[in-house]
XYZ file of C-alpha atoms in Angstrom:
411
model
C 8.093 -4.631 39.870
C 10.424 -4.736 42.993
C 9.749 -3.397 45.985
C 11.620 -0.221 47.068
C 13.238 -0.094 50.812
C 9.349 1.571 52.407
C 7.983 -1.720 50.805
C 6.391 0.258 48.202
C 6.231 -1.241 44.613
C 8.160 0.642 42.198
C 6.061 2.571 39.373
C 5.897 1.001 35.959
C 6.945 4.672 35.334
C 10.764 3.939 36.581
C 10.464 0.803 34.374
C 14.348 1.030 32.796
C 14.285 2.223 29.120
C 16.963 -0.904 28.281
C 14.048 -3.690 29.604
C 11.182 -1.527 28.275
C 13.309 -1.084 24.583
C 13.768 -5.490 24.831
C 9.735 -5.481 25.811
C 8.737 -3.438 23.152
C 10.813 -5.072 20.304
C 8.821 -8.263 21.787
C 5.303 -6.964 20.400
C 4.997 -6.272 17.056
C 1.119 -6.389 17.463
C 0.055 -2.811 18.226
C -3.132 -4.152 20.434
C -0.025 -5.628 22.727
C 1.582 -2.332 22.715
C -1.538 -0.899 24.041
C -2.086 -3.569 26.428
C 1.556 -2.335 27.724
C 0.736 1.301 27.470
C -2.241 0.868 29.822
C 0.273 -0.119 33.161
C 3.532 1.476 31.544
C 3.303 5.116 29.869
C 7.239 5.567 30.121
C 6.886 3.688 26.518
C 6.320 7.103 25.480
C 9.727 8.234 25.816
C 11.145 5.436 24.092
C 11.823 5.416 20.459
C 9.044 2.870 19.050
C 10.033 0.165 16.321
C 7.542 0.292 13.859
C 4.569 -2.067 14.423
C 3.898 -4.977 12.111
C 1.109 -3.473 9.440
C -2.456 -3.821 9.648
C -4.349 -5.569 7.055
C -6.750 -2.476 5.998
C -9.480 -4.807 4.493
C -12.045 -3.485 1.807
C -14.821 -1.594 4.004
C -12.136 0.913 5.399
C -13.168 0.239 8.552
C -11.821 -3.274 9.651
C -8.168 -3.916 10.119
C -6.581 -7.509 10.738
C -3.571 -7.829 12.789
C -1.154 -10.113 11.317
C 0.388 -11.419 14.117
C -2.235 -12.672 16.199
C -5.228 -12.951 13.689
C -7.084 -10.238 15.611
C -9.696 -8.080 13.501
C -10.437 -4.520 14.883
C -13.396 -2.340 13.636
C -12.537 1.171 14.466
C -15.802 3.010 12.925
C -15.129 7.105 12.307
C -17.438 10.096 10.754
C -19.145 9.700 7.613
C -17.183 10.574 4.815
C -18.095 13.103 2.052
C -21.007 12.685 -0.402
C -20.699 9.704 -2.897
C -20.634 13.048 -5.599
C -22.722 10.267 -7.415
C -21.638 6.713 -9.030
C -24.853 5.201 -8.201
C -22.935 3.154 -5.266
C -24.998 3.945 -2.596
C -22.814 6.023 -0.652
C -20.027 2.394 0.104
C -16.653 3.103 1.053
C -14.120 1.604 -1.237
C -10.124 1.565 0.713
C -8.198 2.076 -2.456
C -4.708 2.043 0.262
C -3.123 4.442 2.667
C -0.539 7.470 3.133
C 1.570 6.641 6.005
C -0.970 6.761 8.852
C -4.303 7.536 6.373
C -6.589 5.729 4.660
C -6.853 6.787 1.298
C -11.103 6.473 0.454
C -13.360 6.889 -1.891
C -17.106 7.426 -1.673
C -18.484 7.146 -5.492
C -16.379 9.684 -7.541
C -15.093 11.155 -4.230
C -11.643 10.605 -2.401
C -10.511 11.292 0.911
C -7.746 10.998 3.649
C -9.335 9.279 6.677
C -7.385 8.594 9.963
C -9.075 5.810 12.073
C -7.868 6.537 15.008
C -9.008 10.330 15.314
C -11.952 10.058 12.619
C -10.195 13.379 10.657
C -11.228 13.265 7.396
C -8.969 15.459 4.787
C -11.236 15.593 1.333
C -9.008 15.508 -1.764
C -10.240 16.458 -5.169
C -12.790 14.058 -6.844
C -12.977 12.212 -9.620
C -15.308 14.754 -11.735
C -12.775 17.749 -10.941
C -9.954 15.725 -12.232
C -11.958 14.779 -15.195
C -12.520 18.543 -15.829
C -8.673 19.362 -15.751
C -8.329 16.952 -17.960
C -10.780 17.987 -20.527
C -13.157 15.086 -19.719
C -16.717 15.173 -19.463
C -18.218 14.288 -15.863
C -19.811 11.553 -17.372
C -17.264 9.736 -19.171
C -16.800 7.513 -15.743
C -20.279 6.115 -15.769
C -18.737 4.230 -12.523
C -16.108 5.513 -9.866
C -12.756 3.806 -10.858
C -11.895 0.881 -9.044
C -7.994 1.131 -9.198
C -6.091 4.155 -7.631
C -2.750 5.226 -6.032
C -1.953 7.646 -4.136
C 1.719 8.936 -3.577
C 2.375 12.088 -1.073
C 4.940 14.702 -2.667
C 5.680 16.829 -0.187
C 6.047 18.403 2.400
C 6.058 14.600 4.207
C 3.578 14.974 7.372
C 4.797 14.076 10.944
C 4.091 10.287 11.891
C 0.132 10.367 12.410
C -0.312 14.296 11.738
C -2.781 15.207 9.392
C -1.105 16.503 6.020
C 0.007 19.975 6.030
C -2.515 22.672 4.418
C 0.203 22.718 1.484
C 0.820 18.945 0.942
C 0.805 17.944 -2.784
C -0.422 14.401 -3.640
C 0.075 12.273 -6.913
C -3.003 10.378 -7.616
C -2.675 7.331 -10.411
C -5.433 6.231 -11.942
C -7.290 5.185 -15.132
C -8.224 7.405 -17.657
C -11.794 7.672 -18.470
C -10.685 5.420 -21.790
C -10.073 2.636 -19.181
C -6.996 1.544 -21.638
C -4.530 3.753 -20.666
C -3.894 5.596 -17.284
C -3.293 9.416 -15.883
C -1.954 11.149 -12.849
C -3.329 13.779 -11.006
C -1.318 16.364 -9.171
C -3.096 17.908 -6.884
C -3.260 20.006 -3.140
C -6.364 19.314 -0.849
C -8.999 20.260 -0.908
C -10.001 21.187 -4.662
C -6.364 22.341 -6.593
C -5.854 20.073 -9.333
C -3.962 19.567 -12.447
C -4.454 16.061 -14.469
C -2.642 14.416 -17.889
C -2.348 11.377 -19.567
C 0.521 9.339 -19.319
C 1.544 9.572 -23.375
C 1.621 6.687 -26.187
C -1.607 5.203 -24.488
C 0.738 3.626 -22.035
C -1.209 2.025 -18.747
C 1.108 2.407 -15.809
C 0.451 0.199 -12.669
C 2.565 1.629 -10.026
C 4.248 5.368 -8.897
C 6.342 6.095 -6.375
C 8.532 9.286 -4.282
C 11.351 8.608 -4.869
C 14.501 11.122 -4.036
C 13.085 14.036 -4.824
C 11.066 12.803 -8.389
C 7.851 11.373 -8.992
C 7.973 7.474 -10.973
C 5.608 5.587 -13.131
C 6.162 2.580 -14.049
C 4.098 1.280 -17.071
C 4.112 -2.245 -18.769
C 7.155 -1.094 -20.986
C 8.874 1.978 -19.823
C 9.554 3.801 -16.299
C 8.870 7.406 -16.446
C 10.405 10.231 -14.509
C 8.088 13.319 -13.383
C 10.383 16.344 -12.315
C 7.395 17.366 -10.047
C 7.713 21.420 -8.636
C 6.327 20.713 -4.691
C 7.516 24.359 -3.699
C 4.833 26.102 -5.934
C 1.485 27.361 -4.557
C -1.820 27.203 -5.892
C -2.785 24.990 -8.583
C 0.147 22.800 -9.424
C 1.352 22.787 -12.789
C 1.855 19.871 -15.322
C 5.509 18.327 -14.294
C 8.152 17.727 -16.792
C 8.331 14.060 -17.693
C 10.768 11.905 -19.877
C 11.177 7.990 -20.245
C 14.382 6.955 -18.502
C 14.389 3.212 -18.634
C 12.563 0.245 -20.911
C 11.452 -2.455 -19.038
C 13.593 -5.784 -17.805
C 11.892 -7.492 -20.619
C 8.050 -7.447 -22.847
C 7.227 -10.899 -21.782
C 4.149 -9.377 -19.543
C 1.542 -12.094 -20.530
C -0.451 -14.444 -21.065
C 2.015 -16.904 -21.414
C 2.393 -20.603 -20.274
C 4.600 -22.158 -17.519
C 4.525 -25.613 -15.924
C 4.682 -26.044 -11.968
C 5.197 -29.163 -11.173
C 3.011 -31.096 -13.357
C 0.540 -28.051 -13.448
C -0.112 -25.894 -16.340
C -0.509 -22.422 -15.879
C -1.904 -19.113 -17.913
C 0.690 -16.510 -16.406
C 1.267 -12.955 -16.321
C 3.355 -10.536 -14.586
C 1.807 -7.481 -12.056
C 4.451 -5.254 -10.583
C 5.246 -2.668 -7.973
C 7.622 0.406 -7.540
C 8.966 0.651 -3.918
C 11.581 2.739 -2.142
C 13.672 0.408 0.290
C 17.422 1.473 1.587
C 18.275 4.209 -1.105
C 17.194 2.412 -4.075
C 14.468 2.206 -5.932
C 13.202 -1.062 -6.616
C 10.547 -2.891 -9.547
C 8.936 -6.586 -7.972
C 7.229 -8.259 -10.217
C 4.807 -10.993 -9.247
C 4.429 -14.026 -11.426
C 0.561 -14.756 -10.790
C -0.539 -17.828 -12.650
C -4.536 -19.053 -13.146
C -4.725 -23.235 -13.634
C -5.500 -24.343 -17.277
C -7.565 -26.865 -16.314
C -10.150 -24.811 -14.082
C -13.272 -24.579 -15.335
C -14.671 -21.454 -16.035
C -15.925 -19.515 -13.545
C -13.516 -20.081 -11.192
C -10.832 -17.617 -11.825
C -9.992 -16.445 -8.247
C -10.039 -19.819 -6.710
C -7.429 -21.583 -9.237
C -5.068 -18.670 -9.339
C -2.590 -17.913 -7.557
C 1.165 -16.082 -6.923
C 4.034 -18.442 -8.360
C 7.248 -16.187 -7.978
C 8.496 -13.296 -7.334
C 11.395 -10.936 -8.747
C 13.175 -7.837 -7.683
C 15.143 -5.339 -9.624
C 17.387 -2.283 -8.577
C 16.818 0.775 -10.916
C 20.411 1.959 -11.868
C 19.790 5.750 -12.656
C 22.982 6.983 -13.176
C 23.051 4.528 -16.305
C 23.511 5.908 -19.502
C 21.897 3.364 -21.570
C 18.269 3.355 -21.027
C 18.198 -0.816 -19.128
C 19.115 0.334 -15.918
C 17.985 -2.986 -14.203
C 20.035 -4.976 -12.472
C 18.374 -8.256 -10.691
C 19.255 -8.515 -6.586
C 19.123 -11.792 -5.416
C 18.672 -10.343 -1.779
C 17.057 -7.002 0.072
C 20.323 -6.312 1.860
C 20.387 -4.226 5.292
C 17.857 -6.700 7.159
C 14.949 -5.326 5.240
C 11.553 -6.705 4.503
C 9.148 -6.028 1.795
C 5.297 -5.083 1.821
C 3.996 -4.742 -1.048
C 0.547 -3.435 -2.547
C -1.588 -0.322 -3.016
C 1.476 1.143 0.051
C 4.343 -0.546 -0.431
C 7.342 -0.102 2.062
C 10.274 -1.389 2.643
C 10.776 -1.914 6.648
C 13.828 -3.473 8.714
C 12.457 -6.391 9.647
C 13.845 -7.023 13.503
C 11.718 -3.543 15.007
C 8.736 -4.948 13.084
C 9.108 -9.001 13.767
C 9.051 -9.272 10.040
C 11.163 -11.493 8.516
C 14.855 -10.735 6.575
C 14.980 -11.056 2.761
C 11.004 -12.037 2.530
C 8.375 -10.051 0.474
C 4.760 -9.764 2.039
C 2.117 -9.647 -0.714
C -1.742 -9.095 -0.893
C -4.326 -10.693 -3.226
C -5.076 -7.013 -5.572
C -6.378 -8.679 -8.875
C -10.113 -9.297 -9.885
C -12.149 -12.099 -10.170
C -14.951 -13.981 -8.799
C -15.924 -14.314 -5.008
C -13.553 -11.338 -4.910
C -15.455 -10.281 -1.624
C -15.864 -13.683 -0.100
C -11.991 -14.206 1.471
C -9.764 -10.987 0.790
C -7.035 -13.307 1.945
C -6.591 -15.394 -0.569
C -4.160 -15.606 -2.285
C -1.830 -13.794 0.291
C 1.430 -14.902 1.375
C 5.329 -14.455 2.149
C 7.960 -14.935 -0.403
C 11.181 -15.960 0.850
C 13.615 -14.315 -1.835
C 16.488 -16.780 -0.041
C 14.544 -19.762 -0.788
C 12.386 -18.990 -3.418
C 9.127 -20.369 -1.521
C 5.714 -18.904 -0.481
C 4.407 -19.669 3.355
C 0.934 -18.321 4.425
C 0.732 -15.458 5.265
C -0.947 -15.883 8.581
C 1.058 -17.396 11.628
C 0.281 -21.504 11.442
C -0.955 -20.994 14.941
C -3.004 -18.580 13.896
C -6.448 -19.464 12.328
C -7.742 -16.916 9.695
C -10.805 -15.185 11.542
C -14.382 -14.895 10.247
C -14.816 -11.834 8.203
C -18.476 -12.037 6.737
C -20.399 -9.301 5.534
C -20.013 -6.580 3.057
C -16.207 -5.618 2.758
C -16.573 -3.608 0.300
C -15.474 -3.171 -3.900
C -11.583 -2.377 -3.125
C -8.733 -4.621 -2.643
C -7.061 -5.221 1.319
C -4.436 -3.114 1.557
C -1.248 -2.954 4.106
C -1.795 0.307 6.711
C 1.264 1.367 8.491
C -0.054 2.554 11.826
C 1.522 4.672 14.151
C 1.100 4.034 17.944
C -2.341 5.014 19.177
C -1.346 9.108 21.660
C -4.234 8.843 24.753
């Protein structure tokens, strides 16, 4: 800093907000934004561009930054019992709520923030069994696949959820072929059902006011009532759209002179005003050998579709060719949509995880990660070239990595 006319250097604290704004916008790491907070706290009164997300990996306690191939351990309380499972008590990161991990001990769930070590509990897996009519014991394991959607009211960036926040929780139903939602209010209100015709949706979403469900052949709209108190009640629901097509899977595709066994996986995601479907064209090598599912598979495409719901015929998808409005796409158990420049993402380009099962599944929860450019049509690593993908080792955990949208770290 300059020196003043007494010869005195100027306080970081006089730093001008223009310079500190251009700084800021320069580190889309959040360890470099602490680095900066430690000499310069007038960053406080700036408005912060959202950091690049965290890779939340498995354990729930790890998180990679993307950016500079750092991995930070930020250990917090024990969680709640495993309620059973016969897991031994590991913590399974099934995603995150804005600032929260979303966890799961056995058959129970919680809200953990990282950063503080609050723990909200949500309802486990045996109460929403009994909602739903289900005997305790018809999950002889803790599901594996979960999301979590908040309702309402939406929590302050890094506040813990309001005592009357209402959460949508996706998951399998104990017949493993087709899937339910739970509606419920921490720590213990909870009201399940089945998502009907033994369809098995993959991804929900908030989305102007409505709960959405998207299942391999129709999206569903759930007219959910967040103003009610107490045990919520079982939302109105009604198909409003078929899919873009049934061609789901397994089906065969050549790249280059590959063969591949494809099928499609998709996600719901809010981005600009619209509510989007990307499906991911994932596609496993005919001529592996068996046994070797995770290492000869891998993401060959990627589409996007805009949900027109004022439409009265029920295929409201139109295909975009581009995100529009500088945005960027992260998609997984949290998807967002972010503008790319406050985050040092990039325009137009689709940031995917490796979510599906298979062998070695703990071994490198990187693989088969990447960017798609939706200008170009190619897939780049998704770590920096400069940047060497860090040792991980140990036990990460039975979930799938997961992208966690931190907010800046309050001292």
């Amino acid at each position: 800093m300059a020196d003043d006319d007494t010869g005195s250097p100027s306080p970081w604290a006089d730093l001008q907000l223009e310079l500190l704004a251009i700084v800021l916008r320069r580190l889309p790491s959040l360890a470099d934004r602490v680095r900066l907070r430690a000499v310069c706290r007038a960053w406080r009164r700036e408005l912060l561009p959202v950091p690049f997300p965290w890779l939340a990996l498995p354990d729930g306690t790890s998180f990679l930054s993307v950016p500079d191939g750092a991995v930070h351990r930020l250990p917090f309380p024990a969680l709640l019992p495993d309620g059973g499972g016969g897991d031994g008590g590991l913590t399974t990161c099934h995603g995150s709520v804005g600032s929260w991990l979303f966890l799961g001990v056995g058959r129970s769930m919680s809200l953990a923030n990282p950063f503080t070590g609050d723990v909200v509990p949500l309802p486990d897996v045996a109460t929403i069994c009994r909602y739903e009519g289900k005997a305790r014991d018809d999950y002889l394991h803790p599901p594996s696949a979960f999301k979590l959607v908040q309702l309402a009211p939406p929590s302050p960036l890094g506040a813990a959820p309001p005592a009357d926040s209402l959460f949508a929780v996706l998951m399998p139903a104990p017949s493993r072929r087709s899937s339910m939602i739970c509606i419920c209010r921490p720590p213990a209100a909870a009201t399940a059902f089945v998502i009907p015709g033994g369809e098995r949706a993959y991804d929900a979403a908030f989305y102007d006011g409505k709960l959405y469900a998207i299942a391999y052949r129709q999206l569903y709209m759930f007219d959910v009532d967040t103003a009610c108190k107490g045990k919520p009640a079982v939302p109105p629901m009604r198909c409003i759209a078929n899919f873009v097509n049934t061609r789901w899977g397994p089906f065969h595709t050549t790249v280059g002179d590959q063969r591949y066994s494809c099928r499609y996986c998709g996600y719901l995601v809010e981005s600009g005003g619209r509510l989007l479907q990307v499906r991911r064209l994932i596609g496993h090598l005919c001529s592996a050998p068996r046994g070797h599912g995770v290492t000869r598979a891998r993401t060959l495409s990627f589409e996007v579709f805009e949900a027109d719901l004022r439409a009265r015929f029920c295929f409201p998808w139109r295909r975009v060719a581009a995100l529009g409005g500088g945005q960027a796409l992260f998609v997984g158990k949290h998807s967002k949509s972010v503008t790319a420049s406050e985050c040092g993402a990039r325009e137009d380009c689709i940031y995917f995880l490796r979510e599906y099962c298979g062998e070695e599944e703990d071994s490198d929860p990187l693989g088969d990660s990447g960017v798609f450019d939706m200008r170009n049509g190619r897939i780049t690593p998704l770590l920096p070239e400069a940047v060497a993908a860090p040792p991980l080792g140990g036990n990460l955990g039975r979930g799938r990595p997961a992208w966690f949208f931190q907010m800046e770290l309050i001292m």
